[in-house]
Coordinates of C-alpha atoms in Angstrom, one line a residue:
X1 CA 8.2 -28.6 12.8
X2 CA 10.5 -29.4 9.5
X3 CA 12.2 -26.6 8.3
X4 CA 11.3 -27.6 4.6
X5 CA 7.7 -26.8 5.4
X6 CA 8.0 -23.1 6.0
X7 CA 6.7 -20.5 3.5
X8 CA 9.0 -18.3 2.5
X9 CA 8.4 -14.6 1.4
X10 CA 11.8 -12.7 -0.8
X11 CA 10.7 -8.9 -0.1
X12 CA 9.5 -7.1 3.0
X13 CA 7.6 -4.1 1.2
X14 CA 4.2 -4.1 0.8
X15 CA 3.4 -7.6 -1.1
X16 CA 5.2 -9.4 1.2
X17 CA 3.6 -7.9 4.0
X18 CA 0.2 -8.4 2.5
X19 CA 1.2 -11.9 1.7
X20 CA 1.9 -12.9 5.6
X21 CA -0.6 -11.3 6.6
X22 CA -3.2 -13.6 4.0
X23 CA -1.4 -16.8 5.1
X24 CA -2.5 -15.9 8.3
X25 CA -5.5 -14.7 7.8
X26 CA -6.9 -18.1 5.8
X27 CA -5.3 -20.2 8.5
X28 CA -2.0 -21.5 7.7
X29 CA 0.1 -21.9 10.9
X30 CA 3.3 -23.5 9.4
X31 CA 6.8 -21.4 9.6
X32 CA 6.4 -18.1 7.7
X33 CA 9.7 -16.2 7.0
X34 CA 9.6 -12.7 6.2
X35 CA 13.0 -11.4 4.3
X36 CA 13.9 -8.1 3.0
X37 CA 17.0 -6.0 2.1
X38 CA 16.0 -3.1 4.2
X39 CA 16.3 -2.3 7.6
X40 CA 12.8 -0.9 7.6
X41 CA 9.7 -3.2 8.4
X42 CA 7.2 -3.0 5.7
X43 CA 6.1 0.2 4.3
X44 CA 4.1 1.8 1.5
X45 CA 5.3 3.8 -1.6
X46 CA 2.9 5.7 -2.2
X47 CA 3.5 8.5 0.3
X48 CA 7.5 8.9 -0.3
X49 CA 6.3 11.1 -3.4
X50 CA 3.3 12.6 -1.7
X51 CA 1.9 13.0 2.0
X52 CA 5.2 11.7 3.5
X53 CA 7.1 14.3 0.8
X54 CA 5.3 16.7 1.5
X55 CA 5.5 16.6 5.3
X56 CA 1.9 16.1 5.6
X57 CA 1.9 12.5 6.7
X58 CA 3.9 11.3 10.0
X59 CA 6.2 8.5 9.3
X60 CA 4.2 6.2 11.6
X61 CA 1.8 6.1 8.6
X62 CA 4.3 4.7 6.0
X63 CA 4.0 1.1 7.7
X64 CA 2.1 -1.6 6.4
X65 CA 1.4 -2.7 10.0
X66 CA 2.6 -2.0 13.6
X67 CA 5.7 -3.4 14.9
X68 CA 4.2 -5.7 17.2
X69 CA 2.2 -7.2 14.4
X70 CA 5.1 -9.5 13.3
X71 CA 5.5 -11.7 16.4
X72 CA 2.0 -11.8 17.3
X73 CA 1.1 -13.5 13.8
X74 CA 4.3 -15.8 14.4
X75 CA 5.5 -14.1 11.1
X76 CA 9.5 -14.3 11.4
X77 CA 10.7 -10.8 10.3
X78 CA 14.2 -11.2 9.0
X79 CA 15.1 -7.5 7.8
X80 CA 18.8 -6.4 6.1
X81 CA 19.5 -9.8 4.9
X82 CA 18.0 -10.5 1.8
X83 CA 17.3 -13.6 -0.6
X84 CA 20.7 -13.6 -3.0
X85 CA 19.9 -17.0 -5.2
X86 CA 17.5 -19.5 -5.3
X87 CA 17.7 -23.3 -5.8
X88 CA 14.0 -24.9 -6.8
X89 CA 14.8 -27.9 -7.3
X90 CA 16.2 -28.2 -4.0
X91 CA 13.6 -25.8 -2.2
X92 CA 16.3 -23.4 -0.8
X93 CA 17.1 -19.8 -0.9
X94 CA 20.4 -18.3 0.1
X95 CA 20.8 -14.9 1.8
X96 CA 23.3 -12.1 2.0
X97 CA 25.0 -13.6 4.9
X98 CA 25.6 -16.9 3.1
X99 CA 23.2 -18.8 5.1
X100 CA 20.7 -21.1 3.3
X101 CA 16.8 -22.0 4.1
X102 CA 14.7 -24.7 3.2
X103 CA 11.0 -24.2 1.6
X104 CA 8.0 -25.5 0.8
X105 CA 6.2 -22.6 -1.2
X106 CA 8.4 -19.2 -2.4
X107 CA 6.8 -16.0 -3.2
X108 CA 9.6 -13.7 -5.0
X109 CA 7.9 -9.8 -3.8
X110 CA 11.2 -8.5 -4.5
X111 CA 10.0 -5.0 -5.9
X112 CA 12.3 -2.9 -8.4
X113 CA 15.0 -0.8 -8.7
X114 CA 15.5 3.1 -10.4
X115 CA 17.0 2.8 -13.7
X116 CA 20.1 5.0 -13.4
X117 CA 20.5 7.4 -16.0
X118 CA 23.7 6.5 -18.6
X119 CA 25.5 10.0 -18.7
X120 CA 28.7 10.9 -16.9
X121 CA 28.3 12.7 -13.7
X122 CA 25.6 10.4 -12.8
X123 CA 27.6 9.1 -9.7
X124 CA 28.0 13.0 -8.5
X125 CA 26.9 13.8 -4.5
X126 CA 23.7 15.6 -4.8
X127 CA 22.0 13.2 -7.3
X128 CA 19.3 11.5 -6.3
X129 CA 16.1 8.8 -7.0
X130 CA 13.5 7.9 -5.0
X131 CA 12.1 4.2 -4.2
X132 CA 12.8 3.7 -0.4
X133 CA 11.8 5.8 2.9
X134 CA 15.6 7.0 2.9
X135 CA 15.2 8.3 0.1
X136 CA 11.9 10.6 1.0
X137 CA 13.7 11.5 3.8
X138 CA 17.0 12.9 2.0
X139 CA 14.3 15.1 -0.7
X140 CA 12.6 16.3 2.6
X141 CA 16.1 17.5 4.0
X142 CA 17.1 18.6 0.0
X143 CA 13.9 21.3 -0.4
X144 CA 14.9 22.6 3.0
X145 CA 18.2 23.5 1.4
X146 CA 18.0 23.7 -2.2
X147 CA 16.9 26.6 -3.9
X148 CA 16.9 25.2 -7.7
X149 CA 16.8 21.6 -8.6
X150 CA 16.7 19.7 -11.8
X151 CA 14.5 16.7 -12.0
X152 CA 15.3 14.4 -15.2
X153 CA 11.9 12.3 -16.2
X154 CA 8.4 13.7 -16.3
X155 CA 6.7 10.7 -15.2
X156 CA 4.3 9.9 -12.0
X157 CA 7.3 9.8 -9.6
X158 CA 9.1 13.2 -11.7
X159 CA 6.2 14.9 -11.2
X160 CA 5.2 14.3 -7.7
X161 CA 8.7 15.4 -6.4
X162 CA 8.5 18.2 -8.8
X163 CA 5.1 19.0 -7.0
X164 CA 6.4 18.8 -3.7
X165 CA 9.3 20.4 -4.1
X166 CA 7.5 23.3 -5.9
X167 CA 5.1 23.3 -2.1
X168 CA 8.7 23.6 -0.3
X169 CA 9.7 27.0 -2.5
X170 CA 12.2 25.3 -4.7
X171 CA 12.6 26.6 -8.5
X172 CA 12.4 23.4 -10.4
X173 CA 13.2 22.4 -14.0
X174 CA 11.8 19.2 -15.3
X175 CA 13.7 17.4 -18.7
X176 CA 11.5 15.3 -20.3
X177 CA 13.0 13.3 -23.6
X178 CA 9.2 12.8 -24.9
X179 CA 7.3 15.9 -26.6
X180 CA 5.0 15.7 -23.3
X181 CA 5.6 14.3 -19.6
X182 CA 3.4 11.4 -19.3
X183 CA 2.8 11.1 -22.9
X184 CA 3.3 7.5 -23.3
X185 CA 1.0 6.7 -20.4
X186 CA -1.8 8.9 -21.1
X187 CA -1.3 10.3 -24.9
X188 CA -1.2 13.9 -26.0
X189 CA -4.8 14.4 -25.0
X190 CA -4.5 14.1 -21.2
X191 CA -0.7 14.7 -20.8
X192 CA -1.5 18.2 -22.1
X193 CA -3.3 18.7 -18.7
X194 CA -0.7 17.8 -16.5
X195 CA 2.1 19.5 -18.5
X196 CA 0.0 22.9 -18.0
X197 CA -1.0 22.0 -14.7
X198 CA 3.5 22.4 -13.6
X199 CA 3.7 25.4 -16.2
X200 CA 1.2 27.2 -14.0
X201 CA 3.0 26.4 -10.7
X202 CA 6.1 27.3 -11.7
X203 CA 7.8 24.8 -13.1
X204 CA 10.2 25.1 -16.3
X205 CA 9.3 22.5 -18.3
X206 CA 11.8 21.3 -21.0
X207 CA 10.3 18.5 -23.3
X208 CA 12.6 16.8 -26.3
X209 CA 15.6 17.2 -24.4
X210 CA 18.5 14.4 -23.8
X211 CA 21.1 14.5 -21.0
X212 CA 24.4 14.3 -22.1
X213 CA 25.6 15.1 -18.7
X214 CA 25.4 16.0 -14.9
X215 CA 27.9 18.9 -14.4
X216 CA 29.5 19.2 -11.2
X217 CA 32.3 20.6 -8.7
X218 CA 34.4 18.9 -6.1
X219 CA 32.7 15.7 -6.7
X220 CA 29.2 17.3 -6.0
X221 CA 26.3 18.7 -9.0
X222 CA 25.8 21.8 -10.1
X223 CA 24.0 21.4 -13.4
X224 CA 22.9 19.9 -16.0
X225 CA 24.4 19.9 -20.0
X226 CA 22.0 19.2 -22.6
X227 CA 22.6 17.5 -26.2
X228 CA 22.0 20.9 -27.9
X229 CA 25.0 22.6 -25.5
X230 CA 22.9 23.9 -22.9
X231 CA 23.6 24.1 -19.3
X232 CA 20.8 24.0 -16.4
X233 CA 22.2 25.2 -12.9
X234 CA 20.8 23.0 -9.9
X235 CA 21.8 22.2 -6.2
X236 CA 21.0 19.1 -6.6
X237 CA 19.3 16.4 -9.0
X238 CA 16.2 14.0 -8.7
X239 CA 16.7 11.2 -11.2
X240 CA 13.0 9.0 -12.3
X241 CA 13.3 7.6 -15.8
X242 CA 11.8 4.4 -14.6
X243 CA 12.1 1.3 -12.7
X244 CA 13.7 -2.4 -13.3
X245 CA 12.0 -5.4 -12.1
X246 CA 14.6 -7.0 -9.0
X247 CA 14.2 -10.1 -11.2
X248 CA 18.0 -11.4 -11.3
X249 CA 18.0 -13.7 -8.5
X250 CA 15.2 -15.6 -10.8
X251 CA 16.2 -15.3 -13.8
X252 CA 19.6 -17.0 -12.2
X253 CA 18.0 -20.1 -11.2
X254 CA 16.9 -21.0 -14.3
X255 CA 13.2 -19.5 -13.7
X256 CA 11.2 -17.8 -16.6
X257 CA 11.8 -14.0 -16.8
X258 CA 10.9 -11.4 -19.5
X259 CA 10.3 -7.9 -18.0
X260 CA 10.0 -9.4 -14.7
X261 CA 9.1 -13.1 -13.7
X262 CA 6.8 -14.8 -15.7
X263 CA 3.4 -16.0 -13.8
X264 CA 0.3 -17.2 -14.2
X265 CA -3.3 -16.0 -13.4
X266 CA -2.7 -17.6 -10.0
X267 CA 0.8 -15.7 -9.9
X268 CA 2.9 -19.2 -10.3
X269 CA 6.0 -19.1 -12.1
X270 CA 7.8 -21.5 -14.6
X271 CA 8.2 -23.7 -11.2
X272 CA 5.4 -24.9 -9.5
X273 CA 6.1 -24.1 -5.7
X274 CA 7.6 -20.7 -7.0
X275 CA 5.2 -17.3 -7.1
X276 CA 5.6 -13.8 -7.4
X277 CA 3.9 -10.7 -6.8
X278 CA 4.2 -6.9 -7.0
X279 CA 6.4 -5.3 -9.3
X280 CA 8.4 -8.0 -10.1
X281 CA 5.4 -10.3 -11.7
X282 CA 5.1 -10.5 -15.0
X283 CA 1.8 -11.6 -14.8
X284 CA -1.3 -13.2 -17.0
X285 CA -4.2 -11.0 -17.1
X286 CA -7.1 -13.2 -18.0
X287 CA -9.5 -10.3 -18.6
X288 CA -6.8 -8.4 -21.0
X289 CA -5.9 -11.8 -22.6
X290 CA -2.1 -10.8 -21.9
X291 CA 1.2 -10.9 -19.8
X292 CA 1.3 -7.2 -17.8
X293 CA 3.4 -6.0 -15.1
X294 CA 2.3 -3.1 -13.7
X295 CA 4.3 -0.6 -11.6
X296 CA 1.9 0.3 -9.3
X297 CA 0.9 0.5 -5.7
X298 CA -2.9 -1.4 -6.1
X299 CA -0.8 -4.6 -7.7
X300 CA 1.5 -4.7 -4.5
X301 CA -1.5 -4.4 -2.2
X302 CA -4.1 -7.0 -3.6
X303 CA -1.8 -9.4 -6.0
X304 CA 0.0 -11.0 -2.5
X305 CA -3.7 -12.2 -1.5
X306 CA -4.1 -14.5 -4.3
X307 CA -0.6 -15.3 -4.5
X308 CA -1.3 -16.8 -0.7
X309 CA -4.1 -18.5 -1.8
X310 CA -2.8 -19.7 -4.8
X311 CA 0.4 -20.8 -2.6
X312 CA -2.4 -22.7 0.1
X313 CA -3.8 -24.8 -2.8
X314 CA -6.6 -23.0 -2.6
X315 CA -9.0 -21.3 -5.9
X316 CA -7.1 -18.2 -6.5
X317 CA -7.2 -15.9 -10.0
X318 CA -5.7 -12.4 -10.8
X319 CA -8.1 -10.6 -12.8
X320 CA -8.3 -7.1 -11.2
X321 CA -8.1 -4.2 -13.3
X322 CA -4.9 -2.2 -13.1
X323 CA -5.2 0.7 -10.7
X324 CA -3.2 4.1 -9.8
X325 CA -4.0 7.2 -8.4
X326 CA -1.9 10.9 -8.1
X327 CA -1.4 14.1 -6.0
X328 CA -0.2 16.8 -7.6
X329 CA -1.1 20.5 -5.9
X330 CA -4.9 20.9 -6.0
X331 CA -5.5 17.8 -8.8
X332 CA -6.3 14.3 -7.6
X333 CA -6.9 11.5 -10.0
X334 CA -7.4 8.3 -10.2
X335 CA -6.7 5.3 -13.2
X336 CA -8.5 2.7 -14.1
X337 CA -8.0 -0.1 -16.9
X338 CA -5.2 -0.1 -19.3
X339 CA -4.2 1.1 -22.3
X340 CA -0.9 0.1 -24.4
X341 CA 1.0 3.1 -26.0
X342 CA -1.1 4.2 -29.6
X343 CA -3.4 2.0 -28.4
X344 CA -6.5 3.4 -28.7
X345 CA -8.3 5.7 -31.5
X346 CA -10.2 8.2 -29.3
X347 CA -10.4 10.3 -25.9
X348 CA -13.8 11.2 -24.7
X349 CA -13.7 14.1 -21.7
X350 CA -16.8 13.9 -19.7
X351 CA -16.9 17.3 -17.4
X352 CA -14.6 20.5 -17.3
X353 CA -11.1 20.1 -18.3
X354 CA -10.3 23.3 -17.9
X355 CA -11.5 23.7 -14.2
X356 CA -9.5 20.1 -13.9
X357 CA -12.9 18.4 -13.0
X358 CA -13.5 15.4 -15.8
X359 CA -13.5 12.1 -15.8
X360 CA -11.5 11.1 -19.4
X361 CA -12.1 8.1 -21.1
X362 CA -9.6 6.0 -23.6
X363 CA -11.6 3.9 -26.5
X364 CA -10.7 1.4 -29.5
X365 CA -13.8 0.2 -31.7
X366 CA -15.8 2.4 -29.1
X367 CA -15.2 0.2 -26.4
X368 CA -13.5 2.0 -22.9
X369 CA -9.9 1.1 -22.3
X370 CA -9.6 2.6 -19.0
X371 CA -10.8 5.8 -17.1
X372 CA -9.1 8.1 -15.3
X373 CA -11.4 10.7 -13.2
X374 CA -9.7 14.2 -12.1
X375 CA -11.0 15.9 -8.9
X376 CA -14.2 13.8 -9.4
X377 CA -14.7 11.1 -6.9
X378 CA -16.8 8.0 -6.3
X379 CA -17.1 6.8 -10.1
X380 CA -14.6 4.4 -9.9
X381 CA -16.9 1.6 -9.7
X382 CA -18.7 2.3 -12.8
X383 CA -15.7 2.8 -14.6
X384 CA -14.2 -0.5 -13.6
X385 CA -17.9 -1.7 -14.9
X386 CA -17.4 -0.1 -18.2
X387 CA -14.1 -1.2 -19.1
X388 CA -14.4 -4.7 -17.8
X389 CA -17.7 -5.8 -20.1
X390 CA -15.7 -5.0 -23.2
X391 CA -18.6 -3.8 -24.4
X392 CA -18.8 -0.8 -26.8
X393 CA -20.6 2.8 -25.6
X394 CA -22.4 5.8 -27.4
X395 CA -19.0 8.4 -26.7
X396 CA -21.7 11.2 -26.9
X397 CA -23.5 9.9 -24.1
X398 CA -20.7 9.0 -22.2
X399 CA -19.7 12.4 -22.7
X400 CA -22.6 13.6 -21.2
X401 CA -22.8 14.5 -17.3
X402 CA -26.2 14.4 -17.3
X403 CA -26.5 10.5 -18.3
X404 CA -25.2 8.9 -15.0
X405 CA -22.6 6.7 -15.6
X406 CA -23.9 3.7 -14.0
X407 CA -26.8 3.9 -17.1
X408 CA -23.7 3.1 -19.4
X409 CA -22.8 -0.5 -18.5
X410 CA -24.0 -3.2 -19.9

């Protein structure tokens, strides 16, 4: 068969596993290529900050699917030899060893990278962030060793090392630039709960503080210096102020980027037999009525379908509410809907904050922005009902445990 009519998939995580395996699954049987960085099949995120982290989930459980799965769906696995430029006109990638493929349909899955923090010291031994498995497993060896660490950045994936490193033993100082971790995701309302839910385990939690610094001796940390002149000892330090969309490769040949690469509702880019998925789309949401890339483990799992579809000429739409969910000691939460930063003019609690068992809900003009239920469970249905009718609420009944939540939607 040509060469020019193989599918080919940039990024062996989780979209582009997901994507191979939909191409499949609604019949295609043309050349599918498979190509990642890595040296790692496909694998989740999710539990590099939590079970995997903290040693309660086996590695096995990482993968997306078993090794055998590959060749028995003809899928062509190419791994450590990534996608370094792209030429759409011609239908043709290049990879890392210089060698150069033809294509019918691309889907760029090419995931993100940690923003590196901007301070000197930041190249020191001992500093670390956390996106790939060989990352998890360096933090696993690090709170079997460390006895104080300094984690910079109190957001999802600051937290959930901070969490797990706190389950090893480890004394652990958080710096947080913002007057609350999370703040800008959740406001003051709910980030509150999670900033008391570290004090109480132990964590020092510094908020409004800038790094001017990593410290260190013989080329390896040993602290911290903060912009009011204050030092912070630490064996070691976990860096997570945040992610960059891998987005270079695109924006190089010519495609339109802006925060990531700019799709449609059926995940197409400025070219017409380009797509992309995951973290790296940029993508319209025709529910929200805007472009939204979202960081998020729910995106990388379902956006790949439609992208296949989409890719197969087939009906195809994005319009699934944004999604992500947390461990963090005894509180487990999930997120649904989404709400811009200021966005909205009023949190309604539903349940017991302070036993950590609520659902919380986030309203402009009384209609629901998004939900997030803590230690409840099996209410994300409704709340996916609520936010997407657009429709507004009485907050004191949604307040109110004894009016079932499922009596609320339109």
């Amino acid at each position: 068969m040509a060469q020019n009519t193989a599918f080919i998939i940039a990024g062996a995580g989780l979209a582009g596993a997901k994507a191979a395996e939909t191409l499949r699954a609604e019949g295609f049987d043309g050349p599918v290529l498979l190509l990642g960085d890595e040296h790692e099949r496909p694998y989740e995120r999710p539990p590099l900050s939590k079970g995997y982290l903290l040693g309660t989930d086996e590695r096995e459980k990482t993968y997306v699917h078993p090794p055998q799965w590959y060749a028995e769906h003809d899928v062509d696995l190419r791994l450590g030899n990534a996608v370094t430029a792209l030429d759409p006109a011609g239908h043709e990638v290049t990879l890392a060893d210089g060698s150069r493929l033809g294509y019918a349909k691309l889907l760029l899955a090419t995931g993100s990278t940690p923003r590196r923090l901007p301070v000197p010291g930041a190249d020191l031994d001992g500093v670390h962030t956390l996106r790939r498995l060989a990352d998890s497993d360096r933090l696993k060896d690090l709170f079997r060793s460390a006895s104080r660490i300094v984690v910079i950045g109190g957001g999802w994936i600051g937290l959930e090392t901070t969490a797990a490193a706190r389950a090893a033993g480890v004394e652990v100082t958080v710096l947080e630039s913002a007057p609350l971790p999370l703040l800008g995701v959740l406001g003051r309302e709910v980030a509150q709960v999670f900033a008391d839910l570290h004090t109480e385990h132990g964590v020092a939690l510094r908020c409004d503080t800038q790094v001017t610094e990593i410290t260190g001796t013989n080329g390896a940390v040993d602290g911290v210096r903060l912009a009011d002149g204050t030092r912070i000892a630490a064996d070691a330090v976990i860096v997570g102020v945040g992610i960059t969309p891998n987005a270079e490769t695109a924006a190089a040949a010519g495609l339109k980027v802006d925060n990531g690469v700019v799709v449609d509702e059926r995940l197409c880019s400025s070219h017409p037999d380009v797509y992309a998925a995951g973290d790296v789309a940029n993508a319209y949401h025709p529910l929200l009525g805007k472009h939204l890339r979202v960081e998020h483990w729910a995106n990388a799992l379902h956006q790949p379908k439609t992208a296949a579809r989409a890719m197969l000429g087939g009906e195809a739409g994005y319009d699934r509410l944004p999604y992500f969910f947390t461990d963090q000691y005894d509180l487990g939460m999930e997120y649904t809907g989404h709400v811009e930063p200021g966005g909205y003019d009023r949190v309604v609690f539903r349940g017991d904050t302070g036993a950590r068992e609520f659902i919380a809900f986030w309203l402009s003009g009384g209609r629901v922005l998004a939900g997030m239920n803590v230690n409840v469970w099996g209410v994300t249905d409704p709340i996916r009902a609520l936010v997407a009718s657009g429709r507004s609420v009485d907050p004191e009944r949604l307040a109110d445990t004894d009016v079932p939540l499922a009596d609320l939607v339109p």
